[in-house]
XYZ file of C-alpha atoms in Angstrom:
775
model
C -13.459 4.295 -17.895
C -11.568 4.961 -21.073
C -8.291 3.432 -22.126
C -5.607 5.151 -24.155
C -4.911 1.887 -25.989
C -6.629 -1.426 -26.282
C -6.155 -4.045 -23.572
C -3.149 -6.143 -24.435
C -1.020 -3.117 -25.276
C 1.791 -2.623 -22.740
C 1.328 0.581 -20.804
C -2.099 1.408 -22.183
C -3.127 4.498 -20.220
C -6.256 4.369 -18.085
C -8.410 7.379 -17.318
C -11.584 7.490 -15.264
C -14.397 9.994 -15.408
C -17.864 10.188 -13.937
C -20.755 9.345 -16.286
C -22.410 12.459 -17.699
C -25.781 13.643 -16.360
C -25.173 11.848 -13.063
C -25.537 13.572 -9.719
C -22.244 12.792 -8.059
C -21.709 15.339 -5.320
C -20.426 14.569 -1.860
C -22.870 12.480 0.139
C -24.497 11.100 -3.008
C -24.090 7.682 -4.614
C -23.416 8.007 -8.332
C -22.583 4.861 -10.289
C -18.969 3.822 -10.064
C -16.805 5.499 -12.658
C -15.320 2.120 -13.549
C -18.636 0.289 -13.259
C -19.787 0.245 -16.901
C -16.465 -1.091 -18.189
C -16.364 -3.788 -15.514
C -19.940 -4.875 -16.130
C -19.343 -4.965 -19.887
C -16.131 -6.956 -19.521
C -14.057 -4.125 -20.991
C -12.074 -3.181 -17.897
C -8.487 -4.344 -18.188
C -7.359 -6.456 -15.251
C -3.688 -7.488 -15.339
C -4.406 -10.846 -16.961
C -6.573 -9.117 -19.590
C -3.802 -6.735 -20.641
C -1.129 -9.318 -21.470
C 0.088 -8.669 -25.029
C -0.252 -11.391 -27.663
C 3.526 -11.460 -28.240
C 4.418 -11.795 -24.560
C 6.793 -14.389 -23.249
C 5.538 -16.314 -20.222
C 7.313 -16.658 -16.893
C 6.767 -19.398 -14.347
C 8.008 -19.135 -10.764
C 9.266 -22.489 -9.502
C 8.417 -22.966 -5.823
C 10.950 -24.887 -3.736
C 8.205 -27.130 -2.304
C 10.414 -27.407 0.808
C 9.141 -26.010 4.132
C 12.655 -26.266 5.573
C 15.651 -27.646 3.687
C 19.174 -26.706 2.670
C 19.975 -26.569 -1.032
C 22.848 -28.948 -1.808
C 22.889 -29.026 -5.594
C 21.108 -27.038 -8.289
C 21.506 -27.440 -12.039
C 19.295 -25.172 -14.149
C 20.800 -26.144 -17.510
C 18.351 -28.999 -18.214
C 15.528 -26.496 -17.896
C 17.347 -24.054 -20.170
C 17.511 -26.766 -22.860
C 13.798 -27.546 -22.636
C 11.539 -26.755 -25.618
C 10.417 -23.151 -25.869
C 12.571 -21.890 -23.003
C 14.142 -18.462 -23.527
C 15.812 -17.940 -20.138
C 16.086 -19.436 -16.659
C 16.891 -16.997 -13.850
C 17.968 -17.631 -10.275
C 19.776 -16.172 -7.290
C 22.924 -15.285 -9.271
C 20.854 -12.951 -11.455
C 19.643 -10.753 -8.570
C 22.055 -7.960 -7.545
C 20.639 -7.752 -4.007
C 18.908 -11.046 -3.306
C 16.564 -9.884 -0.537
C 13.232 -8.195 -0.005
C 10.601 -7.530 2.631
C 8.046 -4.793 3.239
C 9.176 -3.948 6.771
C 12.268 -6.129 7.164
C 14.659 -7.610 4.591
C 14.595 -11.247 5.679
C 13.512 -13.105 2.515
C 15.617 -14.016 -0.536
C 14.183 -13.317 -3.973
C 15.475 -16.771 -4.976
C 16.823 -19.671 -2.977
C 20.129 -20.646 -4.604
C 23.748 -21.612 -4.209
C 25.183 -18.468 -5.763
C 24.928 -15.289 -3.758
C 25.780 -11.759 -4.782
C 27.113 -10.848 -1.343
C 24.928 -7.736 -1.272
C 22.532 -9.259 1.257
C 23.160 -10.716 4.724
C 20.218 -13.103 4.198
C 21.564 -16.599 3.418
C 19.853 -17.806 0.272
C 20.725 -21.507 0.363
C 17.869 -22.451 2.738
C 14.205 -22.786 1.857
C 12.132 -21.770 4.862
C 8.703 -21.970 3.209
C 7.159 -24.274 0.657
C 6.521 -21.293 -1.638
C 10.023 -19.853 -1.605
C 11.163 -19.274 -5.199
C 13.874 -21.505 -6.661
C 13.972 -20.190 -10.225
C 12.068 -18.226 -12.837
C 11.579 -19.900 -16.212
C 10.759 -17.700 -19.211
C 9.391 -19.475 -22.266
C 7.233 -18.989 -25.330
C 4.203 -20.339 -23.473
C 3.158 -20.918 -19.887
C 2.783 -24.628 -20.612
C 6.384 -24.866 -21.846
C 7.622 -22.892 -18.842
C 5.794 -25.220 -16.450
C 7.107 -28.300 -18.250
C 10.679 -27.024 -18.047
C 10.426 -26.740 -14.267
C 10.337 -30.532 -14.025
C 13.744 -30.699 -15.708
C 15.551 -28.762 -12.967
C 18.081 -30.983 -11.239
C 17.965 -30.195 -7.517
C 19.019 -31.898 -4.291
C 17.950 -30.883 -0.785
C 19.100 -31.666 2.740
C 15.950 -31.780 4.890
C 16.019 -29.617 8.019
C 13.686 -29.865 11.037
C 10.355 -28.255 10.186
C 9.181 -25.808 12.853
C 5.496 -26.419 12.362
C 3.716 -24.150 14.838
C 3.973 -21.927 17.903
C 4.385 -24.806 20.335
C 7.374 -26.182 18.463
C 8.847 -22.745 17.775
C 8.748 -21.747 21.462
C 9.956 -25.078 22.851
C 13.382 -25.169 24.559
C 16.143 -25.918 22.067
C 13.749 -25.441 19.135
C 15.390 -25.421 15.693
C 15.903 -21.846 14.550
C 14.180 -20.658 11.387
C 16.540 -17.685 11.024
C 19.724 -18.582 12.929
C 21.751 -15.946 11.070
C 19.855 -13.167 12.874
C 21.760 -14.073 16.036
C 18.829 -13.696 18.434
C 18.948 -17.314 19.609
C 15.183 -17.739 19.449
C 12.297 -17.954 17.024
C 10.592 -15.209 19.044
C 12.062 -12.169 17.347
C 10.084 -9.083 18.405
C 7.888 -8.165 21.365
C 5.910 -5.245 22.789
C 5.091 -4.481 26.409
C 2.586 -2.272 28.252
C 2.440 -1.688 31.996
C -0.163 0.610 33.478
C -1.282 1.145 37.072
C -1.202 -1.551 39.762
C -2.361 -4.894 38.373
C -2.401 -6.708 41.727
C -4.543 -3.993 43.290
C -6.843 -4.123 40.292
C -7.463 -7.847 40.659
C -7.890 -7.471 44.420
C -10.697 -4.973 43.757
C -12.473 -7.285 41.304
C -15.744 -9.017 42.134
C -15.372 -11.273 39.101
C -12.285 -12.509 37.262
C -12.266 -14.468 33.996
C -9.213 -16.157 32.529
C -9.092 -17.835 29.103
C -6.645 -18.834 26.395
C -7.963 -18.142 22.897
C -6.798 -19.562 19.582
C -7.262 -17.584 16.365
C -6.968 -19.202 12.921
C -5.589 -18.443 9.488
C -7.720 -16.798 6.831
C -7.108 -16.774 3.077
C -7.832 -13.475 1.298
C -9.713 -15.265 -1.503
C -9.687 -12.229 -3.764
C -11.421 -12.760 -7.080
C -8.367 -12.132 -9.274
C -5.301 -14.371 -8.785
C -1.904 -12.740 -9.197
C -0.932 -11.738 -12.736
C 1.230 -9.112 -14.363
C 3.340 -7.957 -17.295
C 6.770 -6.330 -17.455
C 8.829 -4.763 -20.228
C 11.628 -2.262 -20.839
C 10.437 0.689 -22.901
C 12.275 2.765 -25.496
C 13.636 5.093 -22.804
C 15.105 2.185 -20.860
C 12.480 2.345 -18.116
C 11.516 -0.963 -16.523
C 7.709 -1.123 -16.512
C 5.656 -3.445 -14.314
C 1.888 -3.634 -14.654
C 0.301 -5.642 -11.875
C -2.293 -5.539 -9.089
C -1.101 -4.246 -5.734
C -1.875 -1.805 -2.960
C 0.973 0.740 -3.132
C 2.710 1.439 -6.453
C 5.540 3.432 -4.895
C 6.373 0.725 -2.361
C 6.389 -1.874 -5.141
C 8.791 0.342 -7.050
C 11.016 0.703 -3.983
C 11.151 -3.068 -3.453
C 12.043 -3.664 -7.115
C 14.711 -0.955 -7.060
C 16.323 -2.404 -3.938
C 16.554 -5.975 -5.227
C 17.638 -5.009 -8.752
C 19.974 -2.234 -7.557
C 18.373 0.307 -9.880
C 17.455 3.970 -9.355
C 13.749 4.321 -8.595
C 13.300 6.711 -11.507
C 14.313 3.869 -13.839
C 11.261 1.849 -12.748
C 7.590 2.502 -13.411
C 4.800 0.576 -11.674
C 1.149 0.935 -12.555
C -2.037 -0.833 -11.545
C -4.875 -1.476 -13.970
C -8.179 -2.771 -12.588
C -7.707 -4.801 -9.406
C -9.886 -7.747 -8.464
C -9.747 -7.421 -4.684
C -6.898 -7.287 -2.181
C -7.929 -7.122 1.535
C -4.235 -6.772 2.465
C -3.218 -9.783 0.403
C -1.482 -7.623 -2.218
C 0.333 -5.391 0.250
C 3.447 -7.566 0.164
C 5.459 -8.443 -2.925
C 4.391 -11.470 -4.948
C 5.750 -11.372 -8.514
C 6.712 -7.700 -8.876
C 10.459 -8.179 -8.406
C 10.837 -11.293 -10.530
C 8.769 -9.801 -13.361
C 11.005 -6.723 -13.411
C 14.085 -8.932 -13.219
C 12.966 -10.944 -16.240
C 12.339 -7.840 -18.326
C 15.768 -6.429 -17.406
C 17.762 -9.567 -18.112
C 16.002 -10.259 -21.412
C 16.511 -6.671 -22.541
C 20.236 -7.009 -21.764
C 20.272 -10.000 -24.108
C 18.576 -8.004 -26.861
C 15.164 -9.621 -26.364
C 12.641 -6.791 -26.346
C 9.412 -8.641 -25.661
C 7.084 -8.202 -22.712
C 7.087 -10.905 -20.038
C 3.841 -12.093 -18.446
C 2.991 -14.148 -15.378
C -0.260 -15.579 -14.080
C -0.802 -17.787 -11.047
C -3.430 -20.469 -10.742
C -5.740 -20.299 -7.753
C -3.763 -23.010 -5.979
C -0.475 -21.181 -6.628
C -2.067 -18.013 -5.303
C -3.285 -19.613 -2.079
C 0.031 -21.376 -1.453
C 2.135 -18.423 -2.597
C 0.894 -15.433 -0.610
C 0.557 -14.649 3.090
C -2.527 -15.124 5.293
C -4.283 -13.585 8.261
C -2.129 -14.586 11.229
C -3.003 -17.539 13.339
C -2.079 -17.081 16.976
C -2.750 -17.565 20.654
C -3.951 -15.053 23.247
C -4.086 -15.574 27.002
C -6.220 -13.055 28.889
C -7.184 -12.489 32.531
C -9.606 -9.668 33.239
C -11.385 -8.495 36.375
C -14.313 -6.159 37.096
C -16.009 -4.829 40.236
C -19.657 -5.302 41.170
C -20.696 -2.316 39.055
C -19.054 -3.827 36.009
C -16.115 -1.437 35.935
C -13.002 -3.191 34.648
C -10.344 -3.063 37.355
C -7.552 -5.106 35.795
C -6.597 -6.541 32.425
C -3.675 -8.856 31.748
C -2.913 -10.432 28.391
C -0.121 -12.148 26.510
C -0.309 -12.943 22.799
C 1.787 -14.796 20.259
C 1.443 -14.388 16.486
C 2.735 -17.063 14.139
C 4.685 -14.989 11.616
C 5.465 -18.018 9.495
C 8.730 -18.259 7.611
C 9.263 -14.514 7.019
C 8.262 -11.292 8.694
C 6.206 -9.659 5.914
C 4.242 -7.139 8.069
C 4.058 -9.309 11.191
C 5.935 -6.850 13.394
C 3.439 -4.133 12.424
C 0.416 -6.412 12.835
C 1.762 -7.152 16.301
C 1.542 -3.428 17.083
C -2.148 -3.295 16.192
C -2.797 -6.489 18.115
C -0.974 -5.025 21.100
C -3.077 -1.859 21.188
C -6.241 -3.836 20.487
C -5.708 -6.048 23.532
C -6.784 -3.098 25.650
C -10.041 -2.900 23.720
C -12.086 0.289 23.392
C -12.153 0.637 27.174
C -10.649 2.713 29.968
C -8.262 0.396 31.783
C -6.690 1.778 34.955
C -4.509 -1.275 35.508
C -3.088 -3.370 32.693
C -0.187 -5.622 31.751
C 0.008 -6.638 28.087
C 2.753 -8.479 26.224
C 2.712 -9.443 22.552
C 5.204 -11.407 20.482
C 5.863 -12.503 16.904
C 7.399 -15.905 16.289
C 9.036 -17.453 13.224
C 7.912 -20.908 12.070
C 8.236 -22.754 8.764
C 4.531 -22.304 8.101
C 2.849 -19.973 5.617
C 3.755 -16.355 6.417
C 1.221 -14.160 8.130
C 0.756 -10.621 6.937
C -1.694 -7.852 6.219
C -5.365 -8.789 6.156
C -8.353 -6.515 6.614
C -8.260 -5.540 10.289
C -4.476 -6.008 10.613
C -4.363 -7.673 14.040
C -7.475 -5.989 15.420
C -9.852 -8.936 14.781
C -7.586 -11.296 16.722
C -7.401 -8.834 19.607
C -11.139 -8.152 19.585
C -11.949 -11.855 19.740
C -10.128 -12.165 23.056
C -11.116 -8.798 24.517
C -14.803 -8.871 23.636
C -15.185 -12.472 24.779
C -13.606 -11.456 28.084
C -15.995 -8.539 28.490
C -19.004 -10.692 27.627
C -17.881 -13.354 30.104
C -17.462 -10.692 32.798
C -20.991 -9.477 32.072
C -22.285 -13.027 32.427
C -20.402 -13.552 35.693
C -21.788 -10.293 37.117
C -25.325 -10.785 35.793
C -25.045 -7.623 33.704
C -26.387 -6.800 30.268
C -23.549 -6.937 27.697
C -24.386 -3.434 26.495
C -24.494 -2.012 30.020
C -20.999 -3.240 30.888
C -19.731 -1.476 27.790
C -21.559 1.724 28.716
C -19.661 1.686 31.997
C -16.211 1.141 30.517
C -16.100 2.558 27.012
C -13.544 5.110 25.899
C -14.919 8.634 25.638
C -13.699 11.987 24.429
C -10.529 12.771 26.380
C -10.171 9.253 27.819
C -6.663 7.971 28.465
C -5.777 5.244 25.987
C -4.016 1.985 26.751
C -0.893 3.910 25.653
C -1.354 6.232 28.689
C -1.940 9.316 26.493
C -5.373 10.818 25.656
C -7.280 9.429 22.711
C -7.304 11.639 19.590
C -10.263 14.001 19.395
C -13.449 12.603 17.916
C -14.041 9.504 20.080
C -17.541 8.239 19.278
C -17.544 4.746 20.789
C -20.426 5.573 23.184
C -22.629 6.860 20.363
C -21.867 3.826 18.203
C -22.717 1.414 21.048
C -26.013 3.214 21.666
C -26.920 3.251 17.979
C -26.318 -0.473 17.676
C -28.236 -1.271 20.859
C -31.145 0.921 19.742
C -31.326 -0.819 16.362
C -31.186 -4.226 18.079
C -34.244 -3.319 20.120
C -36.265 -2.702 16.953
C -37.971 -5.512 14.988
C -35.769 -7.279 12.480
C -36.222 -6.627 8.778
C -38.504 -9.273 7.308
C -38.386 -8.564 3.588
C -38.086 -11.814 1.652
C -35.411 -10.248 -0.558
C -33.057 -10.481 2.412
C -33.765 -14.170 3.036
C -31.625 -17.077 1.926
C -32.816 -19.334 -0.835
C -31.400 -22.247 1.171
C -31.824 -22.893 4.879
C -29.787 -25.413 6.844
C -32.866 -26.097 8.949
C -35.323 -26.754 6.158
C -34.981 -30.499 6.583
C -35.674 -30.535 10.326
C -39.407 -29.933 10.772
C -39.677 -32.827 13.211
C -37.030 -31.549 15.610
C -37.902 -27.990 16.574
C -36.679 -28.799 20.081
C -33.119 -29.092 18.751
C -33.020 -25.440 17.678
C -31.659 -22.831 20.080
C -31.562 -19.088 19.516
C -29.184 -16.530 20.957
C -28.052 -12.924 20.769
C -24.544 -11.509 21.041
C -22.944 -8.060 21.167
C -19.406 -6.796 20.608
C -17.693 -3.542 19.718
C -14.248 -2.435 18.607
C -12.082 0.389 17.367
C -9.113 0.565 15.038
C -6.561 3.083 13.904
C -6.979 5.061 10.707
C -3.582 5.396 9.039
C -0.156 4.029 9.827
C 1.135 3.995 13.387
C 4.102 4.162 15.719
C 6.057 6.982 14.090
C 5.781 5.868 10.473
C 6.273 8.926 8.210
C 2.729 9.137 6.824
C 2.150 11.100 3.623
C -0.138 11.330 0.652
C 0.250 13.396 -2.523
C -2.214 14.659 -5.093
C -2.004 16.822 -8.208
C -4.937 18.819 -9.580
C -4.941 20.687 -12.888
C -7.679 23.278 -13.583
C -8.437 23.916 -17.247
C -10.064 26.964 -18.792
C -9.560 30.021 -20.968
C -7.820 33.233 -19.820
C -11.073 35.073 -19.147
C -12.940 32.235 -17.414
C -14.018 32.833 -13.835
C -14.304 29.122 -13.108
C -12.534 26.033 -14.458
C -14.251 24.167 -17.247
C -12.654 20.829 -16.387
C -10.349 19.260 -13.845
C -7.640 16.603 -14.002
C -6.745 14.651 -10.882
C -3.594 12.542 -10.617
C -3.373 10.279 -7.607
C -1.468 7.059 -6.924
C -3.997 5.584 -4.494
C -5.096 2.072 -5.442
C -8.716 1.100 -6.036
C -8.788 -2.559 -5.037
C -12.511 -2.829 -5.687
C -13.815 -0.573 -2.924
C -14.668 2.334 -5.237
C -11.831 4.593 -4.077
C -11.257 6.225 -7.455
C -14.899 7.239 -7.788
C -14.745 8.715 -4.279
C -11.562 10.587 -5.274
C -13.390 12.112 -8.251
C -16.294 13.131 -6.010
C -13.935 14.780 -3.518
C -12.021 16.548 -6.301
C -15.295 17.901 -7.695
C -16.326 19.138 -4.260
C -12.925 20.689 -3.583
C -12.813 22.574 -6.906
C -16.513 23.422 -7.278
C -16.678 21.717 -10.668
C -19.437 19.384 -11.776
C -18.330 15.785 -11.119
C -18.781 14.850 -14.789
C -16.029 17.374 -15.652
C -13.367 15.649 -13.538
C -10.966 13.136 -15.101
C -8.703 10.985 -12.963
C -5.376 9.271 -13.652
C -4.545 6.791 -10.939
C -2.086 4.265 -9.537
C 0.932 5.031 -11.694
C 4.367 6.030 -10.382
C 4.942 7.771 -13.706
C 2.122 10.279 -13.246
C 1.532 10.636 -9.508
C 3.362 11.315 -6.278
C 3.418 8.831 -3.413
C -0.038 8.133 -1.990
C 0.865 5.506 0.562
C -0.953 2.222 0.678
C -4.567 1.259 0.155
C -4.613 -0.188 3.650
C -5.050 0.774 7.307
C -8.473 2.298 6.534
C -6.420 5.327 5.494
C -7.002 5.908 1.818
C -10.144 8.062 1.806
C -8.889 9.964 4.861
C -5.406 10.607 3.479
C -6.396 11.046 -0.165
C -9.186 13.450 0.696
C -6.826 15.671 2.651
C -4.265 15.584 -0.168
C -6.965 16.449 -2.730
C -8.159 19.389 -0.617
C -4.590 20.689 -0.416
C -3.945 20.243 -4.140
C -7.210 22.007 -4.982
C -6.216 24.948 -2.808
C -2.830 25.198 -4.515
C -4.439 24.981 -7.972
C -6.940 27.703 -7.074
C -4.074 29.987 -6.040
C -2.466 29.443 -9.433
C -5.841 30.030 -11.134
C -6.300 33.379 -9.368
C -2.819 34.347 -10.519
C -3.883 33.768 -14.112
C -2.285 30.404 -14.823
C -4.057 28.391 -17.539
C -3.865 25.547 -16.910
C -3.521 26.030 -13.159
C -1.559 23.273 -11.475
C -1.627 22.422 -7.795
C 0.435 19.728 -6.111
C 0.147 18.956 -2.407
C 1.772 16.497 -0.034
C -0.416 15.985 3.012
C 1.170 14.894 6.282
C -1.055 14.133 9.288
C -0.137 14.771 12.933
C 2.930 12.788 13.953
C 2.752 9.541 15.869
C 5.378 7.948 18.111
C 6.714 4.544 18.996
C 5.706 3.158 22.390
C 8.046 3.203 25.342
C 9.534 -0.311 25.449
C 8.915 -0.700 29.186
C 5.620 1.077 29.856
C 3.968 1.177 26.431
C 3.470 4.939 26.696
C 3.214 6.943 23.477
C 1.016 8.487 20.811
C 0.550 5.602 18.402
C -2.232 6.980 16.168
C -3.887 10.199 15.045
C -7.405 8.922 14.296
C -9.649 5.921 14.925
C -12.792 4.342 13.566
C -15.521 2.849 15.768
C -17.918 -0.070 15.281
C -20.437 -2.140 17.247
C -22.278 -5.266 16.133
C -25.297 -7.226 17.296
C -25.777 -10.812 16.112
C -28.777 -13.122 16.339
C -28.365 -16.794 15.457
C -30.021 -20.180 15.485
C -28.029 -23.323 16.254
C -29.148 -26.897 15.767
C -27.696 -28.755 18.750
C -28.224 -32.092 16.988
C -25.845 -31.164 14.153
C -23.855 -28.133 15.353
C -25.031 -26.159 12.328
C -25.328 -22.387 12.855
C -27.451 -19.957 10.884
C -26.876 -16.229 11.412
C -30.342 -14.706 11.312
C -29.553 -11.052 11.818
C -26.525 -8.790 11.969
C -26.617 -5.126 12.914
C -23.389 -3.279 12.226
C -23.171 0.300 13.466
C -20.236 2.283 12.096
C -19.253 5.896 12.556
C -17.891 6.958 9.156
C -17.533 10.660 9.964
C -18.953 11.676 6.596
C -20.221 9.281 3.975
C -18.475 10.449 0.796
C -20.519 7.887 -1.147
C -23.199 6.258 1.052
C -23.668 3.273 -1.259
C -19.961 2.475 -1.033
C -20.122 2.751 2.749
C -22.944 0.227 2.998
C -21.132 -2.020 0.523
C -18.030 -1.959 2.709
C -20.044 -2.852 5.804
C -21.911 -5.698 4.124
C -18.738 -7.011 2.489
C -16.849 -6.880 5.790
C -19.598 -8.820 7.549
C -19.635 -11.475 4.814
C -15.845 -11.816 4.941
C -15.811 -12.057 8.726
C -18.685 -14.543 8.533
C -16.589 -16.922 6.445
C -13.642 -16.601 8.824
C -15.816 -17.396 11.839
C -18.016 -20.162 10.460
C -16.570 -22.035 7.503
C -13.057 -21.060 6.365
C -10.724 -23.657 7.837
C -7.261 -23.392 6.280
C -5.333 -26.429 7.468
C -1.556 -26.783 7.695
C 0.621 -29.775 8.518
C 4.407 -29.933 8.617
C 4.664 -26.517 7.020
C 2.387 -27.331 4.071
C -1.113 -26.093 3.345
C -3.435 -29.062 2.980
C -6.428 -27.448 1.288
C -5.332 -24.688 -1.127
C -8.505 -24.926 -3.222
C -11.977 -23.458 -2.942
C -13.410 -26.970 -3.075
C -12.079 -27.619 0.416
C -11.426 -24.109 1.740
C -15.029 -22.988 2.003
C -15.722 -19.292 1.539
C -19.412 -18.446 2.054
C -21.811 -18.450 -0.872
C -25.118 -16.640 -1.240
C -26.862 -19.310 0.808
C -24.384 -19.063 3.670
C -24.097 -15.392 4.552
C -26.301 -13.829 7.264
C -30.010 -13.787 6.508
C -30.127 -10.035 7.095
C -27.384 -7.468 7.538
C -28.495 -4.031 8.688
C -26.047 -1.166 8.312
C -26.368 1.681 10.797
C -24.282 4.545 9.438
C -23.377 7.382 11.788
C -21.822 10.585 10.460
C -20.084 12.148 13.450
C -17.308 14.194 11.925
C -13.674 13.302 12.505
C -12.060 16.654 13.406
C -9.098 15.948 11.125
C -10.857 14.038 8.364
C -11.507 15.495 4.888
C -15.067 16.833 4.912
C -15.264 15.097 8.335
C -14.762 11.592 6.899
C -13.027 8.860 8.859
C -11.758 5.487 7.662
C -14.174 2.573 8.017
C -13.372 -0.196 5.521
C -11.839 -2.597 8.050
C -14.116 -1.958 10.999
C -16.913 -4.336 10.050
C -14.719 -7.458 10.263
C -13.350 -6.750 13.730
C -16.099 -7.501 16.323
C -17.991 -10.143 14.353
C -16.319 -13.276 15.759
C -16.875 -12.401 19.444
C -20.456 -11.316 18.738
C -21.185 -14.681 17.097
C -19.494 -16.614 19.906
C -21.484 -14.619 22.471
C -24.707 -15.410 20.638
C -23.815 -19.100 20.605
C -23.125 -18.974 24.349
C -26.424 -17.195 24.886
C -28.199 -19.974 22.969
C -26.424 -22.942 24.540
C -24.513 -21.821 27.620
C -21.291 -23.004 25.977
C -18.398 -20.654 25.241
C -16.117 -21.542 22.367
C -12.659 -20.046 22.632
C -11.525 -20.825 19.110
C -13.028 -20.962 15.640
C -14.077 -21.528 12.835
C -17.403 -22.711 14.203
C -17.878 -25.542 11.750
C -20.754 -27.924 12.546
C -18.383 -30.688 13.641
C -16.458 -28.414 16.025
C -19.634 -26.875 17.456
C -21.334 -30.246 17.916
C -18.235 -31.653 19.637
C -18.099 -28.704 22.063
C -21.822 -28.981 22.817
C -21.535 -32.737 23.332
C -18.655 -32.313 25.760
C -20.747 -29.832 27.706
C -23.699 -32.198 27.736
C -25.858 -29.953 25.562
C -25.885 -32.159 22.467
C -26.578 -35.855 22.420
């Protein structure tokens, strides 16, 4: 990594290039291009690049899950020491935002511009923004917040799904005119459900509860904004889609998009948590309003960890009812399900997560008869939104538990029942239409089952330094061991008719007589949120142009230098970026053959179109590609304490083509660790619309002594027919089947099925005690 200016300089350009004398071709694992700078502490994350002369902004949360604003006086804050400006709803030309639906005000306030139908005088979430205070220091900005004179009228707090769906429930968004907190639904009807259940030899029916999860990315939200000499509003922040951030800012501030520039420096993790707007709009607003007052200083913001946890969305909590039946051979004859997602106070991406959940409730199986309904529901709780898996983990928990319970009821092996039912090439999907070409679920299941039949790895390097059972030598009879299996699939790319696209620009450099380029420049807006995407982009650009990887320089994640890449989400970025890079390389090579020096190629890749589902039957073509995963889990549980240790995880993933094998394994191992925390220890608690444990001291993400003892990655490379170099998306797949595999292993060990999680020792022990397994 090299920077055009030192960290702390607004707009310092960032370029990436592969280290010299490194073998970095496709299918190889060179060091990350940004690795040396990150290891040395030289990489500029947003908080590292805040200029010394910056003013500091502090976003004042309403701290009201549901209340009407009666009186607001910001003048006492304006008179506080060090304060330069206090901004609120009257300062926002169009006081609304939202990634898929404009239902959230930028500020709660009494004054409204009239440009938005969203009433702004009601706080619907404890982290709604009341004001933005800009001061000489963050400490002075925080102190000034206490001087705001505000009065609220409390409104009934809609705490959860039960309250939201109750008759005559208070409405979170009454202005929408729908008369209910349930605001969107999807429906699928396929075959004859009654006949399917009549043909079943075994039927299982369960209601599952799925919990919140906090993204827990390493870098809390931070950013800097300023207006440059050309009058362009610049925002430097961490996110997942620079062009969408720019669009959201432009909408709220009523500015042309070409008057706004968004760039991402190094990003300390995202997992979907940066897909929605956090401080982008209010940072841009501050820079604009200060510039209008003749104050030309950059404005910086930085959240504490607690502010971050309270202030951004979570993985959705929800409820799923499922009734499935299978015949004596294990063939699934009927599947019925109904699911409710708690969207929280605002939509964020809930309506889109619902779509993934809806498709996932059919599982990776051929279902001749099915009835599936899914819903999203407003409450006054923390909003749900994008999180690695995007609805698929919630669906897989219900579906895979149902399949494992059917196997148990029929006396079948869990792998065998999946062999009977799995989707195959040409299979009809739950959306009635054939699956896209390249279905590899059978091969992935077999690879995982084969690996599970082999002896576990025993190298001490894979063992924990700490064991929860080390203090129990006298009670070996309290330990039970079990094995569990689950599989899943998920879309690659956006769904349901969204206009997918991804752009890349390649410049070939050389002299007029050169047969081949001497160096290559790649410009691409795709975000590297820690997964190594930019290094993979450089590898693909080198492969596409035939240039040594060390001769490729990349400029990334900047609306000022790159076309729209789409988001770093939906397991789409390698797939979409690779295809855009191939197209740009082809265009540049045409220009090169025509004698252009430099030769410039720009390409906008669009994949095959998708469609919305029929609202009555659920028929359609929702996706153009999928990724496939299967997992085997072995665990030990102490029935005296409820403590679980995961001894072995096998995760088999078809990645199509491993652009960088080390990155692939890193994604699998990271996904397993993240899913492990969700399933076993991460218990985010909410009461009356407020998060109770927004700190890592009480919200327990796994440490080195908590993750599985061994994780074995089985990487299949079965080419996706449409993928660049055969690659298919895989970053989300490893989190999806983990929870049902763990629950199945626990049931195998104890005979007790748990239909909710996290599986904390107290919850496990209580369930075992109720079943008579534990004392």
